[in-house]
mmCIF file of C-alpha atoms in Angstrom:
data_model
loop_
_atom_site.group_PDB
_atom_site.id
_atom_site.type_symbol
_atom_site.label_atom_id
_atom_site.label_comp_id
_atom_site.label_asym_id
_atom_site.label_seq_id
_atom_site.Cartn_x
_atom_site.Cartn_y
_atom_site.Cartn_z
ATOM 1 C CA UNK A 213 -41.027 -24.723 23.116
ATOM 2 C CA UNK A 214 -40.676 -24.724 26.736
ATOM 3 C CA UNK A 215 -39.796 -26.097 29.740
ATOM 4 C CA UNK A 216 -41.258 -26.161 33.388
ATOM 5 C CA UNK A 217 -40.253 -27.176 36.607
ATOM 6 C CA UNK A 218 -42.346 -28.291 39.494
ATOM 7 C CA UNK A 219 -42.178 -30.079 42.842
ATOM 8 C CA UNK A 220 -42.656 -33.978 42.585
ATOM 9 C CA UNK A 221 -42.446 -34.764 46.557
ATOM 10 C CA UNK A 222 -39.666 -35.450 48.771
ATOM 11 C CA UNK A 223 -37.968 -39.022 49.383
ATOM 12 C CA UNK A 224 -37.541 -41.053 52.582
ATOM 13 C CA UNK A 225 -34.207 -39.588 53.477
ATOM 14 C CA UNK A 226 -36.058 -35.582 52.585
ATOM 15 C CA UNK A 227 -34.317 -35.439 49.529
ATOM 16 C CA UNK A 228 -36.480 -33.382 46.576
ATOM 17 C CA UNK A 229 -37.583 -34.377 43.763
ATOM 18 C CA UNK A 230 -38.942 -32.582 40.551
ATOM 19 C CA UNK A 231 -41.229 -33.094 37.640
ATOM 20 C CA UNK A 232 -39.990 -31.422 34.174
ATOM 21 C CA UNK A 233 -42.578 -30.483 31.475
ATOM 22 C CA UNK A 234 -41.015 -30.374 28.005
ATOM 23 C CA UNK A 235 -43.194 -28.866 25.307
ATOM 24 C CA UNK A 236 -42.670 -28.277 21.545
ATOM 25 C CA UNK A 237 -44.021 -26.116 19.498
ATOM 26 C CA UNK A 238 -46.572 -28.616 17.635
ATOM 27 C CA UNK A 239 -48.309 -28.954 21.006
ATOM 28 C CA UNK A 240 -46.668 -32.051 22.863
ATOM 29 C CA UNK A 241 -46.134 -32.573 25.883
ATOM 30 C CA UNK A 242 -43.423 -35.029 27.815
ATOM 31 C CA UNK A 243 -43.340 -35.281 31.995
ATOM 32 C CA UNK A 244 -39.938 -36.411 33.672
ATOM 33 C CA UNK A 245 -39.046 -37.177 36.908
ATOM 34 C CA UNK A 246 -35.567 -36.440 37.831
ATOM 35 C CA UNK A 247 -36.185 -40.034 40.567
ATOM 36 C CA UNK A 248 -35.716 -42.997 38.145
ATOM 37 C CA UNK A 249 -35.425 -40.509 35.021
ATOM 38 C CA UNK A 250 -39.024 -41.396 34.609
ATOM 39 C CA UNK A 251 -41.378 -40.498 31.712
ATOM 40 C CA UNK A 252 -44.653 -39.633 33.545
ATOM 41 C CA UNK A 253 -46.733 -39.242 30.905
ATOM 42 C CA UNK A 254 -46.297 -38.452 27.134
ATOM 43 C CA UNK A 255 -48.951 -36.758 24.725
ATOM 44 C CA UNK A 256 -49.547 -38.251 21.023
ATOM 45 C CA UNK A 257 -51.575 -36.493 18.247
ATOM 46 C CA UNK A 258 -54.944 -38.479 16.775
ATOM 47 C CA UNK A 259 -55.830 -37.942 13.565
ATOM 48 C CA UNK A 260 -58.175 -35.130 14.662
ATOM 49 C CA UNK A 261 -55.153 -33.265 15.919
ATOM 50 C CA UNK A 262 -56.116 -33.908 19.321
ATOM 51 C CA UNK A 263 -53.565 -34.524 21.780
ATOM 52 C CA UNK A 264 -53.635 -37.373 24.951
ATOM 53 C CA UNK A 265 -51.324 -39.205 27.235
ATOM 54 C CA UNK A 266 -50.097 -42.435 25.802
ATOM 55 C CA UNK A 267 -47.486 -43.890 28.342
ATOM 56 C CA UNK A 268 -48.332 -45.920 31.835
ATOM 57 C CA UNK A 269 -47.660 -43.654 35.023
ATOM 58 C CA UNK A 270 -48.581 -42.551 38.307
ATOM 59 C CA UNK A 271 -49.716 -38.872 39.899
ATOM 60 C CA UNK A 272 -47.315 -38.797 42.395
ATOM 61 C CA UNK A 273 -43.739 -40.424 44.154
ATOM 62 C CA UNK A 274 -45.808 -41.809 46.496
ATOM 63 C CA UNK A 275 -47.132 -44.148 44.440
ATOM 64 C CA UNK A 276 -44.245 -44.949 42.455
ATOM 65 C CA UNK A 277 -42.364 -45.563 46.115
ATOM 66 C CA UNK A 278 -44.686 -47.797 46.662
ATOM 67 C CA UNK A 279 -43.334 -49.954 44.151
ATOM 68 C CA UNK A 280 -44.403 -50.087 40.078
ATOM 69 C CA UNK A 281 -43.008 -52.453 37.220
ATOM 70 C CA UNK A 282 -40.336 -49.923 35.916
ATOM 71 C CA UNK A 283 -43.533 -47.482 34.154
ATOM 72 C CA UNK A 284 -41.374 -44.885 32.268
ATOM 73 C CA UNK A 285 -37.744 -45.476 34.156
ATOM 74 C CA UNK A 286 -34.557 -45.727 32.915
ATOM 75 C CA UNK A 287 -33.175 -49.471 33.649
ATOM 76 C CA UNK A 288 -30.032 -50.180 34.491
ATOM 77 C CA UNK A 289 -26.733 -50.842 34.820
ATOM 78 C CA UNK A 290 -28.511 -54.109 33.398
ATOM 79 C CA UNK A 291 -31.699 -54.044 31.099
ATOM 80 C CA UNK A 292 -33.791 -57.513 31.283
ATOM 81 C CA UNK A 293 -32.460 -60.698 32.504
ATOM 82 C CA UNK A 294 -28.793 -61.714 33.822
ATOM 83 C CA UNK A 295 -29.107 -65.489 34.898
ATOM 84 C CA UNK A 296 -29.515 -66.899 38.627
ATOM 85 C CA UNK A 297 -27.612 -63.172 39.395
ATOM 86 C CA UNK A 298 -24.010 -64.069 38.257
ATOM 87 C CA UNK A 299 -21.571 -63.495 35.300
ATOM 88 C CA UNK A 300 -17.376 -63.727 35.161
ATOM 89 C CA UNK A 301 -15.666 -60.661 33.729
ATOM 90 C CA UNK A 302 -11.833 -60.844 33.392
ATOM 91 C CA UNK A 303 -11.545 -63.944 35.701
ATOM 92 C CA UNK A 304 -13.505 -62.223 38.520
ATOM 93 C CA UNK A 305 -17.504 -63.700 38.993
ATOM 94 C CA UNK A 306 -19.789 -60.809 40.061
ATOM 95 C CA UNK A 307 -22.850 -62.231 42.395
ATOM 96 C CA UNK A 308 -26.167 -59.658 41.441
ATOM 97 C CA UNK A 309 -29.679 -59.406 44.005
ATOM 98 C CA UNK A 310 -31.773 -62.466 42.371
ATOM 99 C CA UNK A 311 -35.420 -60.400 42.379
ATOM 100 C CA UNK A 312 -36.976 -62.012 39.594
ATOM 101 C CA UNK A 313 -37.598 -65.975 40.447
ATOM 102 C CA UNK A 314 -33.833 -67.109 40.577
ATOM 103 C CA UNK A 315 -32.198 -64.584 38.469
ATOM 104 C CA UNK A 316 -31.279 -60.700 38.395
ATOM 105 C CA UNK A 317 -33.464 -58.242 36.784
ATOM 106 C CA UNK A 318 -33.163 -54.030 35.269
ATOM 107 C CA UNK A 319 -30.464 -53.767 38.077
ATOM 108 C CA UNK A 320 -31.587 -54.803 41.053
ATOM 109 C CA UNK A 321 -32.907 -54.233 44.282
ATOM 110 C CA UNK A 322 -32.115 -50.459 43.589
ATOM 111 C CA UNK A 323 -31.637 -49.776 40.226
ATOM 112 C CA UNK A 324 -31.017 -46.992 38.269
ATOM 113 C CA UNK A 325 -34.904 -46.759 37.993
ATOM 114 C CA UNK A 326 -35.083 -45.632 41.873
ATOM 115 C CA UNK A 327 -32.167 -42.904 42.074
ATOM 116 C CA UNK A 328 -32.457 -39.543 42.153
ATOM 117 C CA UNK A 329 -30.309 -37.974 39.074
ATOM 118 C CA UNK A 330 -29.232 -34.897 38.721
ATOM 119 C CA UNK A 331 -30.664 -32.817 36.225
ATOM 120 C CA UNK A 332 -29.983 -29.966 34.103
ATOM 121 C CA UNK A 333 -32.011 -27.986 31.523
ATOM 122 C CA UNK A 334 -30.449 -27.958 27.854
ATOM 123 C CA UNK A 335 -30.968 -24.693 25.857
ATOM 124 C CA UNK A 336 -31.483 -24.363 22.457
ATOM 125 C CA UNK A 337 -34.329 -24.828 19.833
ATOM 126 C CA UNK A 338 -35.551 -27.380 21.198
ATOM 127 C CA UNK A 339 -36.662 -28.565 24.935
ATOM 128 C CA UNK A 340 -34.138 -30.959 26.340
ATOM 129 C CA UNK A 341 -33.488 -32.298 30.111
ATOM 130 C CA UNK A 342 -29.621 -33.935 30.493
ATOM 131 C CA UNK A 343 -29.792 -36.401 33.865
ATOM 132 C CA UNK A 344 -26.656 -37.792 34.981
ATOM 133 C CA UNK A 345 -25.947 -40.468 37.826
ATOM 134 C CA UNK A 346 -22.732 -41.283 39.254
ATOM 135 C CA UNK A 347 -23.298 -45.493 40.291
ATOM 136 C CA UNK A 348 -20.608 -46.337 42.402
ATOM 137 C CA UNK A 349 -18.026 -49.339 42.443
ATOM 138 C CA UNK A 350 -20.043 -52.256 43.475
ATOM 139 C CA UNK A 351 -23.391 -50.899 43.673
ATOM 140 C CA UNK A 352 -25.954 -53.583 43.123
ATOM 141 C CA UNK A 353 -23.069 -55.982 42.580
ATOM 142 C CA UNK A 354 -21.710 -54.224 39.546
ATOM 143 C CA UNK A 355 -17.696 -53.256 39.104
ATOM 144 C CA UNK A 356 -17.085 -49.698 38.405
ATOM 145 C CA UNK A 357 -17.913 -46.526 39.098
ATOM 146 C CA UNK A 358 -19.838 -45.813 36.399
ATOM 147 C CA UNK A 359 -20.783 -42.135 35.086
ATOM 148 C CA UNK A 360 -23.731 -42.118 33.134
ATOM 149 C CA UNK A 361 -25.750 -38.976 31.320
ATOM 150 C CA UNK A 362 -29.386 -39.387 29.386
ATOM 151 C CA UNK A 363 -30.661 -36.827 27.796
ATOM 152 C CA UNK A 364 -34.544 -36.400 26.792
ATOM 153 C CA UNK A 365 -34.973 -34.304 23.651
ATOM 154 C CA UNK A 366 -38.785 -33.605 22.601
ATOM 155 C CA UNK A 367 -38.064 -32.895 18.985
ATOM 156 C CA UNK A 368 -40.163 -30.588 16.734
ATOM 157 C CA UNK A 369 -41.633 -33.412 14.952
ATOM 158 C CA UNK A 370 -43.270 -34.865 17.537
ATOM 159 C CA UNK A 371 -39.681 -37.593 18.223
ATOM 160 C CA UNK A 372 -38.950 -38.016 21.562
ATOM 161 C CA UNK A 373 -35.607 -38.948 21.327
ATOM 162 C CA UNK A 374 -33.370 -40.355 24.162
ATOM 163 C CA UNK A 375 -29.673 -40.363 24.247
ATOM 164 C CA UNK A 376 -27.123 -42.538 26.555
ATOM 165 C CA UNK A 377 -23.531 -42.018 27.174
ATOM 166 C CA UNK A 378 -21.217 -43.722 30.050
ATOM 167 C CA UNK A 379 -17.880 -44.416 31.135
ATOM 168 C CA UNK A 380 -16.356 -46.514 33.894
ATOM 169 C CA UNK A 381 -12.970 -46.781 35.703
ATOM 170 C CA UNK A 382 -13.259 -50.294 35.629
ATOM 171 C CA UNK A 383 -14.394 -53.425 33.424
ATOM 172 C CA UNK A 384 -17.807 -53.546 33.983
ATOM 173 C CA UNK A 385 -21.108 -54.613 32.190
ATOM 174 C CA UNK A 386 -23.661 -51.790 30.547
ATOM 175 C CA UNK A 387 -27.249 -52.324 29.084
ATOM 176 C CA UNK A 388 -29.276 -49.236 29.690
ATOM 177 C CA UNK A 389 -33.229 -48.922 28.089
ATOM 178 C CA UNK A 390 -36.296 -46.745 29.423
ATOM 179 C CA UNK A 391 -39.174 -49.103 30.298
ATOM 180 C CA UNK A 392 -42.418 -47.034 28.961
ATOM 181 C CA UNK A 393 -45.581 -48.985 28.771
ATOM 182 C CA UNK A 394 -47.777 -47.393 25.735
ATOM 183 C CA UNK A 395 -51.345 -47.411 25.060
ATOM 184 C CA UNK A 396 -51.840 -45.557 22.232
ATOM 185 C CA UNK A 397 -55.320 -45.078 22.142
ATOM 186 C CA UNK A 398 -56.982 -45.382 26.036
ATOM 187 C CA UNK A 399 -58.659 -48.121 25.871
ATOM 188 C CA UNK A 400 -58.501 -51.022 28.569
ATOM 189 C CA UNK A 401 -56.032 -53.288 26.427
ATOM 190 C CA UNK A 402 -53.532 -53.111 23.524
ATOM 191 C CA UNK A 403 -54.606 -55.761 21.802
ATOM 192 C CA UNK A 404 -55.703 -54.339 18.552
ATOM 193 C CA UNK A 405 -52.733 -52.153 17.640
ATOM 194 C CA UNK A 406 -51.369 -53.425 14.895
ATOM 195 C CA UNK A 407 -47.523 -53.976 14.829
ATOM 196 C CA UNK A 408 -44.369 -54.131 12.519
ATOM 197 C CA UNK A 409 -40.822 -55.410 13.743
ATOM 198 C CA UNK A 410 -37.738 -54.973 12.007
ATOM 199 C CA UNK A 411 -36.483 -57.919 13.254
ATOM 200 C CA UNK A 412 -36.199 -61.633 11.493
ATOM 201 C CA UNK A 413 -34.934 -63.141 14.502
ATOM 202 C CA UNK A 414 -35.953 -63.554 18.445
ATOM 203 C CA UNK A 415 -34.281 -65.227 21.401
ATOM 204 C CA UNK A 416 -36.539 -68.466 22.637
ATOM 205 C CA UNK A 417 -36.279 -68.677 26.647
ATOM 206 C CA UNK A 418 -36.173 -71.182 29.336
ATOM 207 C CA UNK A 419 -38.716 -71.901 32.086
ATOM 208 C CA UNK A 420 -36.905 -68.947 34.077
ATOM 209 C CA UNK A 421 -37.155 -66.234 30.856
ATOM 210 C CA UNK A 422 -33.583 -66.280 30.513
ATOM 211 C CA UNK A 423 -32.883 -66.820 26.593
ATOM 212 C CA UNK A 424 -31.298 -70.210 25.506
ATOM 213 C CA UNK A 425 -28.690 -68.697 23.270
ATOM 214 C CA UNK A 426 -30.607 -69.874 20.000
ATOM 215 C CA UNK A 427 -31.177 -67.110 17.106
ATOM 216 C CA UNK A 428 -34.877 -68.061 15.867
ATOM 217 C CA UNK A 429 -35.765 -66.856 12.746
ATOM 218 C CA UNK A 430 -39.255 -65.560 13.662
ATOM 219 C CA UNK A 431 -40.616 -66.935 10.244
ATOM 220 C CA UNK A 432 -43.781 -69.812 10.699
ATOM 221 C CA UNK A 433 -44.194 -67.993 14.259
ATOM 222 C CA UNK A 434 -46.617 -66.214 16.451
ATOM 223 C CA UNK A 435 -43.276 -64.052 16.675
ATOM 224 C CA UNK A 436 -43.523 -62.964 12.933
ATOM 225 C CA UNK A 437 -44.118 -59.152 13.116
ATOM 226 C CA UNK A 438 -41.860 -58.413 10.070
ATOM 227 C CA UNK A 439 -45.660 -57.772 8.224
ATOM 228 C CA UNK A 440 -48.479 -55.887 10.091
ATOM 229 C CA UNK A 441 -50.486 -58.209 12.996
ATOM 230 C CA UNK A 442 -52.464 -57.295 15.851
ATOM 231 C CA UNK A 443 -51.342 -57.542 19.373
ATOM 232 C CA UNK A 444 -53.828 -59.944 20.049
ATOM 233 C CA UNK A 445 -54.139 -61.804 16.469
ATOM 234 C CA UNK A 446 -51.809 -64.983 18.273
ATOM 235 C CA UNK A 447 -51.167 -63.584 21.445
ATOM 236 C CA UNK A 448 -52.784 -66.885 23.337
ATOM 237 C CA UNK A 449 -51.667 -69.652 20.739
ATOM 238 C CA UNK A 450 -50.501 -71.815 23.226
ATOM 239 C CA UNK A 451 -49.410 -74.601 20.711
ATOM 240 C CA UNK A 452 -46.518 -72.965 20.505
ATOM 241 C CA UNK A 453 -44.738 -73.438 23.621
ATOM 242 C CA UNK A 454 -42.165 -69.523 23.882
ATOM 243 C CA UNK A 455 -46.340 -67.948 23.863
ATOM 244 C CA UNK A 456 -46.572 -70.109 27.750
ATOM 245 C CA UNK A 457 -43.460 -69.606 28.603
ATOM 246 C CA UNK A 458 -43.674 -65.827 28.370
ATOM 247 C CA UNK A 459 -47.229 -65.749 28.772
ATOM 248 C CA UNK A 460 -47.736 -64.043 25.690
ATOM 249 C CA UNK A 461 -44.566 -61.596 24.267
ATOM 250 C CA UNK A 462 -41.977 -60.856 26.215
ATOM 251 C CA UNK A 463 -39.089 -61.646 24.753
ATOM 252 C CA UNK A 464 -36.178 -59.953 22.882
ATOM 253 C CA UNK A 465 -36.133 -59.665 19.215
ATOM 254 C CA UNK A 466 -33.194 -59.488 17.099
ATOM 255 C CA UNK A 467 -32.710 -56.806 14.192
ATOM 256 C CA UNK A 468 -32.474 -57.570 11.067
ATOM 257 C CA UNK A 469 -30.366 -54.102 10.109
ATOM 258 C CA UNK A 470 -27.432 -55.556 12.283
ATOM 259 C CA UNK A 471 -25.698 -51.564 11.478
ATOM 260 C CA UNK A 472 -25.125 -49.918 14.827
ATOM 261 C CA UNK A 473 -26.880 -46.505 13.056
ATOM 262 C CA UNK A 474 -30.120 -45.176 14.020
ATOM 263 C CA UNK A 475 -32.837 -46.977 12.373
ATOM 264 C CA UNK A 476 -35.973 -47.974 12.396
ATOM 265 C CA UNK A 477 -36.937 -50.855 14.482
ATOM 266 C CA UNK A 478 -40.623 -50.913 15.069
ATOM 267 C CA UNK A 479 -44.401 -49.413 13.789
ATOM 268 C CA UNK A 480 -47.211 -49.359 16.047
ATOM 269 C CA UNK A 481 -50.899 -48.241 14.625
ATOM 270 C CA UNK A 482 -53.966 -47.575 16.271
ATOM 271 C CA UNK A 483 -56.737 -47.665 14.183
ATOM 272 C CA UNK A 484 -59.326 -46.350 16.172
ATOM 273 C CA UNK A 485 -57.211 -42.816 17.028
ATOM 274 C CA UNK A 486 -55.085 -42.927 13.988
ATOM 275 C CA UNK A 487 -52.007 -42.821 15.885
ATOM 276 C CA UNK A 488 -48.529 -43.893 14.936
ATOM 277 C CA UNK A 489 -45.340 -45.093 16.932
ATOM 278 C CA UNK A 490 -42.437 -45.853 15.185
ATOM 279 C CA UNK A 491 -39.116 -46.394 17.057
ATOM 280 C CA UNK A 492 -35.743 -46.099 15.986
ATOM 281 C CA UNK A 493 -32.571 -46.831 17.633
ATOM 282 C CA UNK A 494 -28.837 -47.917 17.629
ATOM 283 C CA UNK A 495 -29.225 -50.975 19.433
ATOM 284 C CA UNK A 496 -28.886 -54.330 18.009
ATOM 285 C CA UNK A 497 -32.308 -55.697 19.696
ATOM 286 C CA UNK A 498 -35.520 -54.968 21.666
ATOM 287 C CA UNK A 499 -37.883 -56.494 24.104
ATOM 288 C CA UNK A 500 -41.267 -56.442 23.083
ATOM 289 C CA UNK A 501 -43.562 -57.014 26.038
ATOM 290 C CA UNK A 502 -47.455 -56.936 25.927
ATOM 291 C CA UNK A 503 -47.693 -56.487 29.899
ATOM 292 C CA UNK A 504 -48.614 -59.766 30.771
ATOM 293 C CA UNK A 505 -48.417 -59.149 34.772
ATOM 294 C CA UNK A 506 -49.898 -56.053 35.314
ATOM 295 C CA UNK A 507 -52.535 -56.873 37.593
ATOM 296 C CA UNK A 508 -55.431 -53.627 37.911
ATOM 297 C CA UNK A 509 -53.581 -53.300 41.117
ATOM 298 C CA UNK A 510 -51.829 -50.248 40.481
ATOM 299 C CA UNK A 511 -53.656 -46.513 41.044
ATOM 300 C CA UNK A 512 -52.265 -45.188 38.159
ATOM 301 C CA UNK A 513 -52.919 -41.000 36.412
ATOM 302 C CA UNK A 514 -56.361 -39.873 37.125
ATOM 303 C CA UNK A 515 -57.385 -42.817 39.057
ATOM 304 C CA UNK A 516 -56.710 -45.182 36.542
ATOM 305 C CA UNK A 517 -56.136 -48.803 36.753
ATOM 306 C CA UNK A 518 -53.889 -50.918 34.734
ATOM 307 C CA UNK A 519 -54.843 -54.450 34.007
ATOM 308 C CA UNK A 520 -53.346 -57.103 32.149
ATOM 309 C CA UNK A 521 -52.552 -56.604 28.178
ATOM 310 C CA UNK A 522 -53.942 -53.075 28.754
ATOM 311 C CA UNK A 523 -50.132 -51.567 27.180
ATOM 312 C CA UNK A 524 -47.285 -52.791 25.391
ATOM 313 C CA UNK A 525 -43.498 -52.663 25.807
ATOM 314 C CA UNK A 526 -40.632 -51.651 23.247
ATOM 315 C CA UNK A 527 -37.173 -51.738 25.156
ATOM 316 C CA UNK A 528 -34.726 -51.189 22.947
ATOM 317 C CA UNK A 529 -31.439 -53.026 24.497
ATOM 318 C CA UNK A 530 -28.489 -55.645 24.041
ATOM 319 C CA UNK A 531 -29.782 -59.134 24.647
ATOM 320 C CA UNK A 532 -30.682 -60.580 28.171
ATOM 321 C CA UNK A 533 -27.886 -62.373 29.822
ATOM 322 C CA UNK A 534 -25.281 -61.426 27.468
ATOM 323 C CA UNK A 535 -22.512 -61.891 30.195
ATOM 324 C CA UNK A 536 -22.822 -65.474 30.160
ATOM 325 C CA UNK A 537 -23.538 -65.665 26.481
ATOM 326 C CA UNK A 538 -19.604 -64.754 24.407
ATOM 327 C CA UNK A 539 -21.741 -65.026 21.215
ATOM 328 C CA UNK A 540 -24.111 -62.397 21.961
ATOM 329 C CA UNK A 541 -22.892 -58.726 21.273
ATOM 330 C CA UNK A 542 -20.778 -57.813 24.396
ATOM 331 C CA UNK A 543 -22.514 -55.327 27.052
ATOM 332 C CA UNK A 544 -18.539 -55.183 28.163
ATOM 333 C CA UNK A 545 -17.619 -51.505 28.453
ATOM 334 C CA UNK A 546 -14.214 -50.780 29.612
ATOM 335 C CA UNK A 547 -12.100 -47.796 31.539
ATOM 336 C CA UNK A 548 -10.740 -46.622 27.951
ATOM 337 C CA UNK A 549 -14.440 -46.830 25.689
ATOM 338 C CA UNK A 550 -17.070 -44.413 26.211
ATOM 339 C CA UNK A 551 -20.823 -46.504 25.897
ATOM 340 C CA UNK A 552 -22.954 -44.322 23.738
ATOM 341 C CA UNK A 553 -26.754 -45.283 22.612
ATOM 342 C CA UNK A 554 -29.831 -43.445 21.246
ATOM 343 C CA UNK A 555 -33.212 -44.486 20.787
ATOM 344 C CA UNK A 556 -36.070 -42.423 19.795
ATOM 345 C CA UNK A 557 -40.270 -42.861 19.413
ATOM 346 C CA UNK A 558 -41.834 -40.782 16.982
ATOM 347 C CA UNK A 559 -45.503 -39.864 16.906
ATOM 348 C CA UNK A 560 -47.609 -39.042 13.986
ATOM 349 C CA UNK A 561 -51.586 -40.505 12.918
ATOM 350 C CA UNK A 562 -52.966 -40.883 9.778
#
């Protein structure tokens, strides 16, 4: 196990940044930015042993300055959707940046995706990289000053496994995820990994994407991944109306273990490679998202480009607009509760 350092490029205002490369002792291999706490690339074994990048990203800061849809970042203070950019906490309404249509999206303008954290190695038997981020009263429209810590972990078995922990000196609302877009095999879409989710329930949305408070059970659906279906097996059913209105998945399923433990929410196969994803995590949902907007627009590693369908999503999270929903689980955190969260992806092939 090791890890390396490297320059990543300097920001507008000169600041540095660096690229960490973790490695384990089976042979993986995870990049991290220390701007956005991004996961630049990520190697999987095949079934041949052979190892390749499996995650969305870009060669250098330039390009992610540029502007990307969140490849590899940490999202926050507020994963997914908040609607029209406005929730009441305590008797107080907070007003957010509306950047997605007419409501507020992974934390605005200026997110946690596009900070620079600090970061500090871990020691100890295995490779680890703690980032922490101090987001101040206010920032992005959020109460609090709100201390926040992730720590990547590239675990022996091939897990990379991701752990949150916050606390804030004032009321204020938390939903932090990392927004990697996987491929697991290369190829120019996703659409024939087959997929399991742990979940018997998903949150229908409006015209805007912002969920309508109803719990569907997923059962008689396109939605129904509780058995093994392709990516693309119902992807375009337009008969049912939640496949136009998110034009294809991208919505946030509900778990069916409702335990706050860390289990196992999803199983991704790639039949032509062999490899498996499965993800596990303490949160009570996930947004599964089969890139419906990426475009072919984007210079991504290598010269690549990244079209539409060509990864998916897993975003393990509370559920959009819980603020303005009292019977979702509460993203509340308060002065006197520390917010604590793990999720981690696991890679094997058969």
């Amino acid at each position: 196990m090791s890890i390396e350092k490297q320059s990543f490029g300097k920001l507008p205002d000169g600041q540095e940044t660096s690229l960490y490369t973790l490695k384990n002792t089976a042979g993986m291999e995870a990049r991290i930015t220390d701007f956005g706490g991004i996961i630049v690339s990520l190697t999987a074994p095949d079934r041949d042993g052979n190892f390749a990048d499996v995650v969305h990203g870009c060669d250098s800061l330039e390009v992610y300055l540029k502007g990307v849809p969140y490849f590899g970042a940490i999202i926050g203070r507020f994963g997914n959707r908040i609607a029209k950019g406005s929730f009441e906490l305590d008797g107080v309404t907070y007003s957010l940046p509306i950047n997605n249509g007419v409501n507020a999206l992974h934390g605005g303008l200026k997110g946690f995706d596009k900070k620079l954290w600090n970061a500090k190695l871990i020691e100890g038997e295995e490779p680890a990289l703690k980032l922490s981020y101090l987001a101040a009263d206010m920032e992005e429209g959020y109460p609090g000053n709100l201390s926040i810590e992730v720590i990547y972990t590239l675990q022996a078995d091939n897990t990379l496994r991701i752990d949150y922990k916050a606390t804030t000196d004032k009321a204020t609302v938390l939903n932090v995820t990392n927004h990697s877009y996987f491929n697991l095999s290369g190829a120019a879409d996703v659409l024939d990994h087959e997929v399991i989710l742990h979940a018997d329930k998903f949150l229908p949305v409006d015209a805007t994407v912002i969920p309508t408070g109803e719990l569907r059970p997923v059962a008689g659906t396109p939605f129904d991944f509780t058995e093994k279906h392709t990516i693309g097996e119902r992807i375009n059913d337009t008969t049912y109306e939640q496949i136009v209105l998110g034009s294809g998945y991208d919505h946030c399923y509900v778990l069916t273990d409702t335990s706050s433990d860390l289990r196992l929410a999803a199983e991704v196969y790639e039949p032509k490679t062999g490899r498996v994803m499965e993800v596990f995590t303490t949160e009570p949902g996930m947004q599964f998202y089969s890139a419906n907007h990426l475009k072919g627009d984007i210079i991504g590693k290598g010269g690549a480009t990244y079209g539409r369908r060509s990864a998916f999503c897993i975003e393990t999270q509370h559920f959009p607009d819980s603020p303005n929903k009292s019977h979702f689980p509460t993203t509340v955190l308060r002065p006197d509760e520390v917010y604590q969260s793990t999720t981690s992806y696991k890679f094997s092939a058969k």
